[in-house]
mmCIF file of C-alpha atoms in Angstrom:
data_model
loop_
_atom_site.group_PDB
_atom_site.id
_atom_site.type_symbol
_atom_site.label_atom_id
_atom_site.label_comp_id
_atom_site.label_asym_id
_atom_site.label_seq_id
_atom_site.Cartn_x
_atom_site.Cartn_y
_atom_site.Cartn_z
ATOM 1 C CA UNK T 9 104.392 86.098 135.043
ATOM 2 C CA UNK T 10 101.575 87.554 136.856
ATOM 3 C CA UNK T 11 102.450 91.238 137.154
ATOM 4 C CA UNK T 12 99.518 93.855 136.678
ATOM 5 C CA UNK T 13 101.599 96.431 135.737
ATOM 6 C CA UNK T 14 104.945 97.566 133.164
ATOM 7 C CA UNK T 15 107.405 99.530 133.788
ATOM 8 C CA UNK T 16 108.790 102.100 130.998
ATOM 9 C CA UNK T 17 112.208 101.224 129.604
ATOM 10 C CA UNK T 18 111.880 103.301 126.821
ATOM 11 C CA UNK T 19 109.927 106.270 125.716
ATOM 12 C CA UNK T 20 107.921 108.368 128.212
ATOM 13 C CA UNK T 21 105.712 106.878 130.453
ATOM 14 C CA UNK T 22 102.986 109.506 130.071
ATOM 15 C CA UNK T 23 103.242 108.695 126.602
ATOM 16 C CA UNK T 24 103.995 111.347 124.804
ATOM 17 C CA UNK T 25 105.626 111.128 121.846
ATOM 18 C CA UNK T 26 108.546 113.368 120.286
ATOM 19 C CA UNK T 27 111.799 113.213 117.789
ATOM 20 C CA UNK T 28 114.352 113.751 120.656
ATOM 21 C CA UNK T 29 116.330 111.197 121.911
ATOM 22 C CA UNK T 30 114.246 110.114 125.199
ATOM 23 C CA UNK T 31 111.109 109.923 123.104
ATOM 24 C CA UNK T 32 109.757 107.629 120.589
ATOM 25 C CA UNK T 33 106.940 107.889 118.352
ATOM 26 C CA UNK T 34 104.914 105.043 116.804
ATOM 27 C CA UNK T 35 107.121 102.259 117.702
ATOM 28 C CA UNK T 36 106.777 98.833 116.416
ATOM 29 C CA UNK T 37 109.598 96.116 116.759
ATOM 30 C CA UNK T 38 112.303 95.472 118.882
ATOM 31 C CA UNK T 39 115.153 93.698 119.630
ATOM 32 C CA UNK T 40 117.386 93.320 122.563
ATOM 33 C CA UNK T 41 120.997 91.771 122.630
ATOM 34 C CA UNK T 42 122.827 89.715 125.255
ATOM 35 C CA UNK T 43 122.928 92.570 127.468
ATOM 36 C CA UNK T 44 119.853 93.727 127.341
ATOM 37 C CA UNK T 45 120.199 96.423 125.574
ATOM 38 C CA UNK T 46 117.292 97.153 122.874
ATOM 39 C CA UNK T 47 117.153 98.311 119.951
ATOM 40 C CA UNK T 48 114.058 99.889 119.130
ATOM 41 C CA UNK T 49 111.995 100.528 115.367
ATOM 42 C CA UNK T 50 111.036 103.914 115.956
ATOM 43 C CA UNK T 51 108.586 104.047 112.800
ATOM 44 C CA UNK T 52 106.854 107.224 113.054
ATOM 45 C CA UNK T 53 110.582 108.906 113.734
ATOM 46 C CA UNK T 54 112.197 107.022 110.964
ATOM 47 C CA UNK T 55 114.732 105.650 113.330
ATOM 48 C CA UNK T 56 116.194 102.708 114.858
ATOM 49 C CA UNK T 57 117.116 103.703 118.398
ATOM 50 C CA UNK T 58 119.841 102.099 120.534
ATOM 51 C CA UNK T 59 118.399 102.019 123.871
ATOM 52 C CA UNK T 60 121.301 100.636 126.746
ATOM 53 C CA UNK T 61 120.037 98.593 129.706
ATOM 54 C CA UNK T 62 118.816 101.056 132.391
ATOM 55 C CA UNK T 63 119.790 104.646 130.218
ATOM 56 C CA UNK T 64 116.835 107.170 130.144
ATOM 57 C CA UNK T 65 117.950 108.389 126.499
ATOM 58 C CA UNK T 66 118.326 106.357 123.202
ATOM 59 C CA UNK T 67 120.904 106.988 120.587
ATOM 60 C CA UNK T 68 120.109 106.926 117.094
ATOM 61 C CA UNK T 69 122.171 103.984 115.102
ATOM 62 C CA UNK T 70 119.707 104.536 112.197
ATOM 63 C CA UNK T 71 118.245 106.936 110.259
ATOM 64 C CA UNK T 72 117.407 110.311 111.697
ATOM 65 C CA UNK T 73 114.461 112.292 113.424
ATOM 66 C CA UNK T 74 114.821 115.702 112.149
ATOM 67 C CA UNK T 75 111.599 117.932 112.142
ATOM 68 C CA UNK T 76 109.588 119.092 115.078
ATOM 69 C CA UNK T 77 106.834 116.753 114.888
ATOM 70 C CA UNK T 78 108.406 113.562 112.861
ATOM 71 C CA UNK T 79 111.476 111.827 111.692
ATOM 72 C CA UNK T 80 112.822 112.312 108.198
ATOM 73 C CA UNK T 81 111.831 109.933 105.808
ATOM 74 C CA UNK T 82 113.746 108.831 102.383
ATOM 75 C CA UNK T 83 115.476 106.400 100.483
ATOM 76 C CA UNK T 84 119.025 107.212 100.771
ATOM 77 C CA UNK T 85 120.935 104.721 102.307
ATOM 78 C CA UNK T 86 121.355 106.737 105.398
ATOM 79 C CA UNK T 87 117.604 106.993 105.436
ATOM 80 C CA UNK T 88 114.974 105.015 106.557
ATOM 81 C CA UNK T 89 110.997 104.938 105.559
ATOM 82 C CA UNK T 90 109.240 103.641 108.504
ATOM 83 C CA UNK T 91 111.218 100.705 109.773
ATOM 84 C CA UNK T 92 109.845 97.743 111.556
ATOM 85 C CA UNK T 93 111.692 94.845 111.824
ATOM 86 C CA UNK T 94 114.928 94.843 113.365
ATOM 87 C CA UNK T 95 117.190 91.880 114.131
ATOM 88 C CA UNK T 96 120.635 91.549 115.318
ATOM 89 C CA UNK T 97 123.862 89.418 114.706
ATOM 90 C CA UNK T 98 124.863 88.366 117.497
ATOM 91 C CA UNK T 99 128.632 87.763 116.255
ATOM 92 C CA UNK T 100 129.014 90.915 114.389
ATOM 93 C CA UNK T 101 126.776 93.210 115.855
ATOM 94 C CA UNK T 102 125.290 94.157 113.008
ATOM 95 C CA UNK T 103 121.841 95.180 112.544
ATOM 96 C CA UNK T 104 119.218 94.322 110.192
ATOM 97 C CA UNK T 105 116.257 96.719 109.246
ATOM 98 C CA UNK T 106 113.311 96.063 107.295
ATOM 99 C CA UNK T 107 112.864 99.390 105.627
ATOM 100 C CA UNK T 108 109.251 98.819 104.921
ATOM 101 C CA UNK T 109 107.495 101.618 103.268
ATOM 102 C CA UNK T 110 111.411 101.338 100.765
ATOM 103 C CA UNK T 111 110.536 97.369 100.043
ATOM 104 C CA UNK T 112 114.210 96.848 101.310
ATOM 105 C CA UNK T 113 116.350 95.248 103.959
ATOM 106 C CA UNK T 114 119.135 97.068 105.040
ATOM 107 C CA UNK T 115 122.478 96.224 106.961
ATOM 108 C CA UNK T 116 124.009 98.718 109.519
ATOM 109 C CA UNK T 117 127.565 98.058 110.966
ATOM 110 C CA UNK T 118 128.258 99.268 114.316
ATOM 111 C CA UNK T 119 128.821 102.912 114.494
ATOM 112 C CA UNK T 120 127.821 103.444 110.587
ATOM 113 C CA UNK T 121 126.100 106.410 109.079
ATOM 114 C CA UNK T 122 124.500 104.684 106.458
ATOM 115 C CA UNK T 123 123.321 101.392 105.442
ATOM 116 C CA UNK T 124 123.885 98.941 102.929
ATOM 117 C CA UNK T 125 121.020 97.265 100.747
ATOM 118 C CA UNK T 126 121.030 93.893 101.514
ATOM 119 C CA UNK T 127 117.450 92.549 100.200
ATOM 120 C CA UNK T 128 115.061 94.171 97.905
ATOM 121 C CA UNK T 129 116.068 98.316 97.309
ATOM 122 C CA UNK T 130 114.920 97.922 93.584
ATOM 123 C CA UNK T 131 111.386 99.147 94.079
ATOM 124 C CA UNK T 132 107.481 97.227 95.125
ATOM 125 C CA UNK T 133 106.784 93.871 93.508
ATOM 126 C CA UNK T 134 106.734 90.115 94.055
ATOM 127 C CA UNK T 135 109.055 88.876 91.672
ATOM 128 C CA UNK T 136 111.782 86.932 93.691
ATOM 129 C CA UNK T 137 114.242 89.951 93.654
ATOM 130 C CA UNK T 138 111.960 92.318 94.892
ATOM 131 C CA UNK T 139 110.246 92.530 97.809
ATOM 132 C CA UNK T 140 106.693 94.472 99.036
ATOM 133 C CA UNK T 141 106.477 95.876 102.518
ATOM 134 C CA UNK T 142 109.020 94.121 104.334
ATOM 135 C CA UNK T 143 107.690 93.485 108.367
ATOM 136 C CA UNK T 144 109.080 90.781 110.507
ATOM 137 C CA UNK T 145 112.725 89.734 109.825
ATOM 138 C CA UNK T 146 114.412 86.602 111.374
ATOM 139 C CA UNK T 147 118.356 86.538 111.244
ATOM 140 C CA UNK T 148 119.229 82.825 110.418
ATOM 141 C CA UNK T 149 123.331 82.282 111.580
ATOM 142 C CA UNK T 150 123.451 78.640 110.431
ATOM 143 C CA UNK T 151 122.728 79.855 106.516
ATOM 144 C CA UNK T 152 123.890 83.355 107.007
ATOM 145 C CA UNK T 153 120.613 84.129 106.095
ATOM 146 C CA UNK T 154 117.677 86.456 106.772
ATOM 147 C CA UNK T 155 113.863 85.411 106.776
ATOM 148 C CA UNK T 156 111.648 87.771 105.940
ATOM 149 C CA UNK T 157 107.705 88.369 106.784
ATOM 150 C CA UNK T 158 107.173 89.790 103.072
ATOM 151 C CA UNK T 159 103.784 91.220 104.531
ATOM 152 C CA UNK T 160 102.530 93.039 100.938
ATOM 153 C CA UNK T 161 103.441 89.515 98.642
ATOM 154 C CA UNK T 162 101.437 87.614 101.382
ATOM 155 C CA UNK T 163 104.477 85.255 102.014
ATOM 156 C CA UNK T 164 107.478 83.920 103.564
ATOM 157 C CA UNK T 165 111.285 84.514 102.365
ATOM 158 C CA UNK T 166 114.673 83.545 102.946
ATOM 159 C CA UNK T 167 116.965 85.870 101.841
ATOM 160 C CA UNK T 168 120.557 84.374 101.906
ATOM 161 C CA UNK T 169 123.219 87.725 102.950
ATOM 162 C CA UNK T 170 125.333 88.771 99.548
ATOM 163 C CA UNK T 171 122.562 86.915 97.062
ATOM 164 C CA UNK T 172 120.547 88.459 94.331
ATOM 165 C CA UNK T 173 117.015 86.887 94.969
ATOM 166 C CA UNK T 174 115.248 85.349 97.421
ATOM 167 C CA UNK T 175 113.932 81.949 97.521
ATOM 168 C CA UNK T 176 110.247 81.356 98.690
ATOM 169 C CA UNK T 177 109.395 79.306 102.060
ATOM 170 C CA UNK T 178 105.824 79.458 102.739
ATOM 171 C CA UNK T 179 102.993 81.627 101.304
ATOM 172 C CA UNK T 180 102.082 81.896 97.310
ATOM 173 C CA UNK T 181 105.805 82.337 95.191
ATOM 174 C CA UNK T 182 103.288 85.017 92.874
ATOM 175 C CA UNK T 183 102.171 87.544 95.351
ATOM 176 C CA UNK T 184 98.146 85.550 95.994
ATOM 177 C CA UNK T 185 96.250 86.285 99.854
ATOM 178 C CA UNK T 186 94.467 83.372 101.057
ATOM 179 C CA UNK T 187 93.278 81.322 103.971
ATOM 180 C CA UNK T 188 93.762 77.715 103.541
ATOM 181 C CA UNK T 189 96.873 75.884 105.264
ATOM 182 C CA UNK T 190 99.637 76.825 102.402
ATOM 183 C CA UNK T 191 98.651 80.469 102.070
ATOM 184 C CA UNK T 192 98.834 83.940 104.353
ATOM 185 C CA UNK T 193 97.185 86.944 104.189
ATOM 186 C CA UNK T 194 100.036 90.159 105.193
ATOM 187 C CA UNK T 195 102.264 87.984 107.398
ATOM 188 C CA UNK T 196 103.615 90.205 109.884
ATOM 189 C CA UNK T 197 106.237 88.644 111.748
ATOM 190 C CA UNK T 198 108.270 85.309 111.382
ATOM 191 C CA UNK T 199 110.478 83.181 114.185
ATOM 192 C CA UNK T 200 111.798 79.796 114.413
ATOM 193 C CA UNK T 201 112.519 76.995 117.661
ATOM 194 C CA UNK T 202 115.400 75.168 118.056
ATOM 195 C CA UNK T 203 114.008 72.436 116.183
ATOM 196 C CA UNK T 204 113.965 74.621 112.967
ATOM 197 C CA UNK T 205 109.815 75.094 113.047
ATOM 198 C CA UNK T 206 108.525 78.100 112.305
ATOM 199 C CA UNK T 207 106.167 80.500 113.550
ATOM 200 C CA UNK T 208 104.296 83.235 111.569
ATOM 201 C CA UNK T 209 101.865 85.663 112.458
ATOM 202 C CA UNK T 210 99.529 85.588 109.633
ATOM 203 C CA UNK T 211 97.942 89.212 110.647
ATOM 204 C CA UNK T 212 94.467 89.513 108.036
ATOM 205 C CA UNK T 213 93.764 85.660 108.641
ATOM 206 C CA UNK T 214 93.987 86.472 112.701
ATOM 207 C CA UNK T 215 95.937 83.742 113.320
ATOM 208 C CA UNK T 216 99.567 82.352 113.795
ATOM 209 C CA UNK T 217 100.437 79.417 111.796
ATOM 210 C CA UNK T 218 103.117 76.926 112.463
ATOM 211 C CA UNK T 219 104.864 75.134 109.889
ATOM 212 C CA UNK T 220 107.294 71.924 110.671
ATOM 213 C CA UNK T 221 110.461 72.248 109.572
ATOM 214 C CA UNK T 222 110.773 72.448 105.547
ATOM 215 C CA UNK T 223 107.110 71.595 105.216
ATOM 216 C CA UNK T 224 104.489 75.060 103.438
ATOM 217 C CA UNK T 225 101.416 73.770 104.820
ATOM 218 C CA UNK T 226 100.574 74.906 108.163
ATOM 219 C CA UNK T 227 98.869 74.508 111.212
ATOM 220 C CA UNK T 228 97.177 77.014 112.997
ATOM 221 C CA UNK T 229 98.190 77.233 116.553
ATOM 222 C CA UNK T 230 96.499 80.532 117.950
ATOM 223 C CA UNK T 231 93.407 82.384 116.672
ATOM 224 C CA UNK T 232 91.069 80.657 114.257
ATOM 225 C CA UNK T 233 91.257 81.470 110.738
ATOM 226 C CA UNK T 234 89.230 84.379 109.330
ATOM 227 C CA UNK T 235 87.415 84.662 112.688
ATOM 228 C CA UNK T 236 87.849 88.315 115.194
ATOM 229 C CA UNK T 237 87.293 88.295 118.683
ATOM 230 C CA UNK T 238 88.844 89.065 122.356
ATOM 231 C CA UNK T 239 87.720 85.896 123.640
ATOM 232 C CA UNK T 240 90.689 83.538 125.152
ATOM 233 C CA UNK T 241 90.582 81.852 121.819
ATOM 234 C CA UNK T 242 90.393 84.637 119.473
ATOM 235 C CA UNK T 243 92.707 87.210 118.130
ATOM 236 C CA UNK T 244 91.932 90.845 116.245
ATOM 237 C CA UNK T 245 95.160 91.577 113.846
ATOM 238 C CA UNK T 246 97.934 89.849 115.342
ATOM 239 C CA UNK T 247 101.672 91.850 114.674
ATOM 240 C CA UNK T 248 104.168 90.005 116.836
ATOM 241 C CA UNK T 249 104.948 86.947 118.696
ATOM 242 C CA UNK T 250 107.956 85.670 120.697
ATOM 243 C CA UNK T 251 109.080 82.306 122.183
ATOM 244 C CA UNK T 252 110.696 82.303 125.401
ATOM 245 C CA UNK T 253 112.749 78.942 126.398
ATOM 246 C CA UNK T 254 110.363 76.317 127.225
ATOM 247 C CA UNK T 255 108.594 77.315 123.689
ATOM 248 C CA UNK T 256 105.517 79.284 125.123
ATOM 249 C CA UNK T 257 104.196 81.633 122.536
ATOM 250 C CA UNK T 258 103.313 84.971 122.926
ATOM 251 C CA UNK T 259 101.025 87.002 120.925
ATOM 252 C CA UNK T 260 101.367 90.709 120.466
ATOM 253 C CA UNK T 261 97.228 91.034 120.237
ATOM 254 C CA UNK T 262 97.243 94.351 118.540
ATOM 255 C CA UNK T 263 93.698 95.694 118.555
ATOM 256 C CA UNK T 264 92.823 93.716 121.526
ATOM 257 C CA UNK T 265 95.450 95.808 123.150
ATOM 258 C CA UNK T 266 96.692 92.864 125.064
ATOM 259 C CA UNK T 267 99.491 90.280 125.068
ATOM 260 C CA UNK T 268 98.478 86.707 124.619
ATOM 261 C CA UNK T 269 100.675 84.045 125.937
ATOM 262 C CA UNK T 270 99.934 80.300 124.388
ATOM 263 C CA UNK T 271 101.638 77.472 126.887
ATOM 264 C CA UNK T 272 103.453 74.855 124.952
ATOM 265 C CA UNK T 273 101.657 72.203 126.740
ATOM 266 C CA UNK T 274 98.223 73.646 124.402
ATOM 267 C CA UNK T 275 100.523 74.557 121.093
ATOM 268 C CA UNK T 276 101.829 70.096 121.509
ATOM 269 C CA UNK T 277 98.327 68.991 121.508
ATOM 270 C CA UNK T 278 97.338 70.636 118.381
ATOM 271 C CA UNK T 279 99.942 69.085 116.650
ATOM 272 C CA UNK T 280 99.526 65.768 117.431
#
Protein backbone atom coordinates (compact mmCIF):
# COMPACT_ATOMS: atom_id res chain seq x y z
CA UNK A 1 0.00 0.00 0.00
CA UNK A 2 0.85 3.54 -0.31
CA UNK A 3 1.33 4.07 -4.04
CA UNK A 4 -0.05 7.43 -5.60
CA UNK A 5 -0.36 6.15 -8.78
CA UNK A 6 -1.81 2.78 -11.15
CA UNK A 7 -0.50 1.41 -13.74
CA UNK A 8 -2.78 0.22 -16.85
CA UNK A 9 -3.06 -3.55 -17.25
CA UNK A 10 -5.84 -3.37 -19.34
CA UNK A 11 -7.54 -0.95 -21.60
CA UNK A 12 -5.81 2.27 -22.72
CA UNK A 13 -4.32 4.41 -20.41
CA UNK A 14 -5.55 7.62 -22.04
CA UNK A 15 -8.77 6.11 -21.66
CA UNK A 16 -10.29 5.79 -24.55
CA UNK A 17 -12.61 3.39 -25.13
CA UNK A 18 -13.25 1.07 -28.32
CA UNK A 19 -14.64 -2.63 -29.44
CA UNK A 20 -11.14 -3.90 -30.52
CA UNK A 21 -9.30 -6.16 -28.64
CA UNK A 22 -6.78 -3.69 -26.67
CA UNK A 23 -9.73 -1.56 -25.66
CA UNK A 24 -12.50 -1.84 -23.27
CA UNK A 25 -15.49 0.12 -22.80
CA UNK A 26 -17.53 0.53 -19.60
CA UNK A 27 -15.96 -2.11 -17.61
CA UNK A 28 -17.23 -3.32 -14.38
CA UNK A 29 -16.00 -6.66 -12.70
CA UNK A 30 -13.15 -8.68 -12.79
CA UNK A 31 -11.54 -11.61 -11.97
CA UNK A 32 -8.06 -12.88 -12.08
CA UNK A 33 -6.87 -16.61 -11.78
CA UNK A 34 -3.78 -18.17 -10.20
CA UNK A 35 -1.69 -16.67 -12.74
CA UNK A 36 -2.77 -13.56 -12.85
CA UNK A 37 -4.39 -13.49 -15.65
CA UNK A 38 -7.86 -11.43 -15.63
CA UNK A 39 -10.70 -11.77 -16.93
CA UNK A 40 -12.45 -8.71 -17.49
CA UNK A 41 -16.67 -7.74 -17.76
CA UNK A 42 -16.46 -5.58 -20.59
CA UNK A 43 -20.21 -4.26 -20.19
CA UNK A 44 -20.55 -1.58 -22.61
CA UNK A 45 -18.80 -4.16 -25.34
CA UNK A 46 -20.91 -7.04 -24.32
CA UNK A 47 -17.87 -9.08 -23.64
CA UNK A 48 -15.92 -10.93 -21.21
CA UNK A 49 -12.28 -10.39 -22.14
CA UNK A 50 -9.39 -12.74 -21.32
CA UNK A 51 -6.65 -10.50 -20.49
CA UNK A 52 -3.01 -12.73 -19.88
CA UNK A 53 -0.54 -11.41 -17.29
CA UNK A 54 1.61 -8.71 -18.98
CA UNK A 55 -0.23 -9.02 -22.87
CA UNK A 56 -1.24 -5.55 -24.30
CA UNK A 57 -4.39 -7.21 -26.12
CA UNK A 58 -7.38 -9.19 -24.61
CA UNK A 59 -9.10 -12.05 -26.27
CA UNK A 60 -12.67 -12.38 -26.26
CA UNK A 61 -13.89 -15.79 -24.32
CA UNK A 62 -17.42 -14.24 -24.30
CA UNK A 63 -19.75 -12.70 -26.25
CA UNK A 64 -18.69 -10.40 -29.04
CA UNK A 65 -17.97 -6.60 -29.81
CA UNK A 66 -19.13 -6.15 -33.25
CA UNK A 67 -20.15 -2.52 -34.31
CA UNK A 68 -17.99 0.52 -34.50
CA UNK A 69 -18.97 2.16 -31.42
CA UNK A 70 -20.37 -0.91 -29.10
CA UNK A 71 -20.52 -4.58 -28.56
CA UNK A 72 -23.45 -6.64 -29.75
CA UNK A 73 -25.98 -7.25 -27.39
CA UNK A 74 -28.65 -10.33 -27.27
CA UNK A 75 -29.89 -13.25 -25.70
CA UNK A 76 -28.55 -16.07 -27.59
CA UNK A 77 -26.47 -18.17 -25.72
CA UNK A 78 -23.43 -16.97 -27.49
CA UNK A 79 -24.54 -13.51 -26.52
CA UNK A 80 -24.23 -11.49 -23.71
CA UNK A 81 -26.39 -8.24 -22.44
CA UNK A 82 -24.10 -6.24 -20.39
CA UNK A 83 -22.24 -8.62 -18.15
CA UNK A 84 -20.91 -7.86 -14.77
CA UNK A 85 -20.04 -10.40 -12.61
CA UNK A 86 -17.59 -12.85 -13.52
CA UNK A 87 -16.13 -15.65 -11.39
CA UNK A 88 -13.94 -18.50 -12.08
CA UNK A 89 -13.51 -22.28 -11.17
CA UNK A 90 -10.53 -22.71 -10.26
CA UNK A 91 -10.56 -26.66 -11.02
CA UNK A 92 -12.27 -26.49 -14.27
CA UNK A 93 -11.59 -23.29 -15.59
CA UNK A 94 -14.77 -22.47 -16.24
CA UNK A 95 -16.28 -19.18 -16.14
CA UNK A 96 -19.30 -17.80 -14.68
CA UNK A 97 -21.14 -14.62 -16.07
CA UNK A 98 -23.89 -12.77 -14.67
CA UNK A 99 -25.67 -11.74 -17.80
CA UNK A 100 -27.43 -8.90 -16.16
CA UNK A 101 -29.58 -6.88 -18.38
CA UNK A 102 -30.77 -11.21 -19.59
CA UNK A 103 -31.66 -11.96 -15.63
CA UNK A 104 -29.33 -15.06 -16.22
CA UNK A 105 -26.13 -16.74 -15.17
CA UNK A 106 -24.28 -18.31 -17.69
CA UNK A 107 -21.42 -21.03 -17.81
CA UNK A 108 -18.56 -20.82 -20.43
CA UNK A 109 -16.09 -23.81 -20.83
CA UNK A 110 -12.71 -23.05 -21.91
CA UNK A 111 -12.43 -22.28 -25.51
CA UNK A 112 -16.47 -22.35 -26.02
CA UNK A 113 -18.47 -20.26 -28.39
CA UNK A 114 -21.43 -20.16 -26.48
CA UNK A 115 -22.70 -20.50 -23.08
CA UNK A 116 -24.88 -22.56 -21.17
CA UNK A 117 -27.80 -21.19 -18.86
CA UNK A 118 -27.01 -22.10 -15.61
CA UNK A 119 -29.33 -19.72 -13.31
CA UNK A 120 -32.27 -17.71 -14.26
CA UNK A 121 -32.60 -17.40 -18.55
CA UNK A 122 -36.49 -17.59 -18.13
CA UNK A 123 -37.11 -13.87 -18.10
CA UNK A 124 -37.27 -10.71 -14.94
CA UNK A 125 -38.97 -11.67 -11.69
CA UNK A 126 -38.40 -12.72 -8.09
CA UNK A 127 -39.94 -15.91 -7.87
CA UNK A 128 -37.16 -18.41 -6.75
CA UNK A 129 -36.50 -19.62 -10.39
CA UNK A 130 -36.05 -16.43 -11.78
CA UNK A 131 -33.80 -13.97 -11.17
CA UNK A 132 -33.74 -9.78 -11.75
CA UNK A 133 -30.51 -8.10 -12.70
CA UNK A 134 -27.98 -10.43 -11.71
CA UNK A 135 -24.53 -8.28 -10.33
CA UNK A 136 -22.03 -9.80 -8.05
CA UNK A 137 -21.55 -13.62 -8.30
CA UNK A 138 -19.51 -15.72 -5.75
CA UNK A 139 -18.43 -19.32 -6.98
CA UNK A 140 -18.89 -21.58 -3.83
CA UNK A 141 -16.53 -25.10 -4.54
CA UNK A 142 -17.53 -26.76 -1.25
CA UNK A 143 -21.50 -26.84 -2.50
CA UNK A 144 -20.73 -26.57 -6.13
CA UNK A 145 -22.61 -23.65 -5.88
CA UNK A 146 -22.90 -20.04 -7.07
CA UNK A 147 -24.04 -16.97 -4.85
CA UNK A 148 -25.55 -14.44 -6.43
CA UNK A 149 -25.95 -10.46 -5.65
CA UNK A 150 -29.67 -10.59 -7.14
CA UNK A 151 -29.34 -6.65 -7.27
CA UNK A 152 -33.17 -5.97 -8.89
CA UNK A 153 -35.02 -8.63 -6.06
CA UNK A 154 -32.99 -6.67 -3.38
CA UNK A 155 -31.42 -10.00 -2.09
CA UNK A 156 -29.01 -12.68 -1.66
CA UNK A 157 -29.01 -16.24 -3.56
CA UNK A 158 -27.41 -19.44 -3.69
CA UNK A 159 -27.80 -21.04 -6.71
CA UNK A 160 -26.62 -24.74 -6.46
CA UNK A 161 -24.88 -25.70 -10.38
CA UNK A 162 -27.49 -28.24 -12.35
CA UNK A 163 -30.67 -27.10 -9.92
CA UNK A 164 -33.91 -25.57 -10.96
CA UNK A 165 -34.35 -22.75 -8.28
CA UNK A 166 -32.53 -20.96 -6.05
CA UNK A 167 -32.77 -20.89 -2.41
CA UNK A 168 -32.77 -17.44 -0.56
CA UNK A 169 -29.78 -16.38 1.94
CA UNK A 170 -30.23 -12.93 3.00
CA UNK A 171 -32.49 -10.08 1.75
CA UNK A 172 -36.58 -10.34 1.44
CA UNK A 173 -37.47 -14.15 -0.36
CA UNK A 174 -40.49 -11.68 -2.27
CA UNK A 175 -38.51 -9.11 -4.08
CA UNK A 176 -39.09 -5.98 -0.84
CA UNK A 177 -36.00 -2.91 -0.59
CA UNK A 178 -35.34 -1.93 2.83
CA UNK A 179 -32.90 -0.70 5.40
CA UNK A 180 -33.10 -2.46 8.61
CA UNK A 181 -30.48 -5.36 9.48
CA UNK A 182 -32.38 -8.36 7.45
CA UNK A 183 -33.06 -6.35 4.31
CA UNK A 184 -30.89 -4.69 1.17
CA UNK A 185 -31.59 -2.26 -1.14
CA UNK A 186 -29.83 -3.45 -5.00
CA UNK A 187 -27.01 -5.53 -3.48
CA UNK A 188 -24.27 -5.28 -5.79
CA UNK A 189 -21.67 -7.60 -5.01
CA UNK A 190 -21.35 -10.64 -2.55
CA UNK A 191 -17.97 -12.52 -1.02
CA UNK A 192 -17.30 -14.76 1.77
CA UNK A 193 -13.94 -15.39 4.45
CA UNK A 194 -12.65 -18.47 5.28
CA UNK A 195 -14.81 -18.68 8.14
CA UNK A 196 -17.93 -18.85 5.82
CA UNK A 197 -19.12 -14.95 6.72
CA UNK A 198 -20.27 -13.01 4.24
CA UNK A 199 -19.84 -9.73 2.85
CA UNK A 200 -22.34 -7.72 0.70
CA UNK A 201 -22.27 -4.47 -0.73
CA UNK A 202 -25.67 -3.23 -0.15
CA UNK A 203 -25.25 -0.30 -2.96
CA UNK A 204 -28.80 2.15 -2.35
CA UNK A 205 -28.37 1.68 1.56
CA UNK A 206 -24.45 2.93 1.07
CA UNK A 207 -23.22 0.45 3.07
CA UNK A 208 -21.64 -3.13 3.25
CA UNK A 209 -23.23 -5.47 5.56
CA UNK A 210 -21.74 -8.51 7.10
CA UNK A 211 -23.63 -11.42 8.01
CA UNK A 212 -22.10 -14.44 10.32
CA UNK A 213 -22.19 -17.50 8.89
CA UNK A 214 -25.93 -18.88 8.26
CA UNK A 215 -27.34 -15.98 10.21
CA UNK A 216 -29.89 -12.99 7.64
CA UNK A 217 -29.49 -10.27 9.97
CA UNK A 218 -26.58 -8.16 9.46
CA UNK A 219 -24.19 -5.87 10.65
CA UNK A 220 -23.04 -3.00 8.98
CA UNK A 221 -19.35 -2.79 8.76
CA UNK A 222 -18.59 0.23 6.32
CA UNK A 223 -20.78 3.25 5.46
CA UNK A 224 -23.76 4.06 7.63
CA UNK A 225 -27.07 3.14 6.50
CA UNK A 226 -29.07 5.51 4.29
CA UNK A 227 -26.43 8.21 4.90
CA UNK A 228 -23.97 9.78 1.53
CA UNK A 229 -20.82 11.29 2.03
CA UNK A 230 -16.86 11.22 1.12
CA UNK A 231 -15.93 11.55 4.58
CA UNK A 232 -13.54 8.54 5.98
CA UNK A 233 -16.72 7.10 7.32
CA UNK A 234 -19.06 7.52 4.55
CA UNK A 235 -19.68 5.91 1.26
CA UNK A 236 -21.77 7.27 -2.08
CA UNK A 237 -23.09 3.92 -4.02
CA UNK A 238 -20.79 1.29 -3.15
CA UNK A 239 -20.33 -1.59 -6.30
CA UNK A 240 -17.48 -3.81 -5.18
CA UNK A 241 -15.42 -4.99 -2.39
CA UNK A 242 -12.58 -7.52 -1.99
CA UNK A 243 -10.76 -9.22 0.95
CA UNK A 244 -7.21 -9.73 0.71
CA UNK A 245 -5.58 -12.40 3.30
CA UNK A 246 -5.47 -10.90 6.62
CA UNK A 247 -9.39 -10.01 5.94
CA UNK A 248 -8.99 -6.18 5.20
CA UNK A 249 -11.90 -4.96 3.19
CA UNK A 250 -11.85 -2.95 0.36
CA UNK A 251 -14.49 -0.80 -0.99
CA UNK A 252 -14.88 0.00 -4.63
CA UNK A 253 -16.36 3.75 -3.62
CA UNK A 254 -18.03 4.35 -6.90
CA UNK A 255 -19.12 7.98 -7.02
CA UNK A 256 -16.52 8.97 -4.62
CA UNK A 257 -14.21 7.78 -7.29
CA UNK A 258 -11.96 6.25 -4.75
CA UNK A 259 -11.06 2.88 -3.22
CA UNK A 260 -11.74 2.46 0.43
CA UNK A 261 -9.77 -0.01 2.35
CA UNK A 262 -11.41 -1.05 5.98
CA UNK A 263 -8.46 -2.79 8.31
CA UNK A 264 -9.71 -5.85 10.03
CA UNK A 265 -8.51 -4.61 13.26
CA UNK A 266 -11.80 -1.73 12.81
CA UNK A 267 -14.27 -4.45 10.92
CA UNK A 268 -13.40 -6.99 14.74
CA UNK A 269 -14.45 -4.22 16.91
CA UNK A 270 -17.76 -3.70 15.41
CA UNK A 271 -18.59 -7.06 15.88
CA UNK A 272 -17.92 -7.56 19.21
Amino acid sequence: MGASSGTTVAGQANGVRGTNSSHLYGPTFICLDSSYNLYVADSDNHRIQFWSNGASSGTTVAGTAMSMFTGFSGSANNLLNRPYGVVRDPNSGTIYIADYSNHRVVSYVTGASSGTIVAGGNGPGTNNTQLRNPAGLYFDSSTNSLVIANYGAHNIVRWVLGANSWTLIVGSINGSAGNTSTLLNYPTDVTFDSMGNMYVVDMFNHRVQFFFEGQMNGTTIAGVTGEIGNNATLLNFPVSIVLDTELNLYVADMYNHRIQKFPSYLLRSLLI
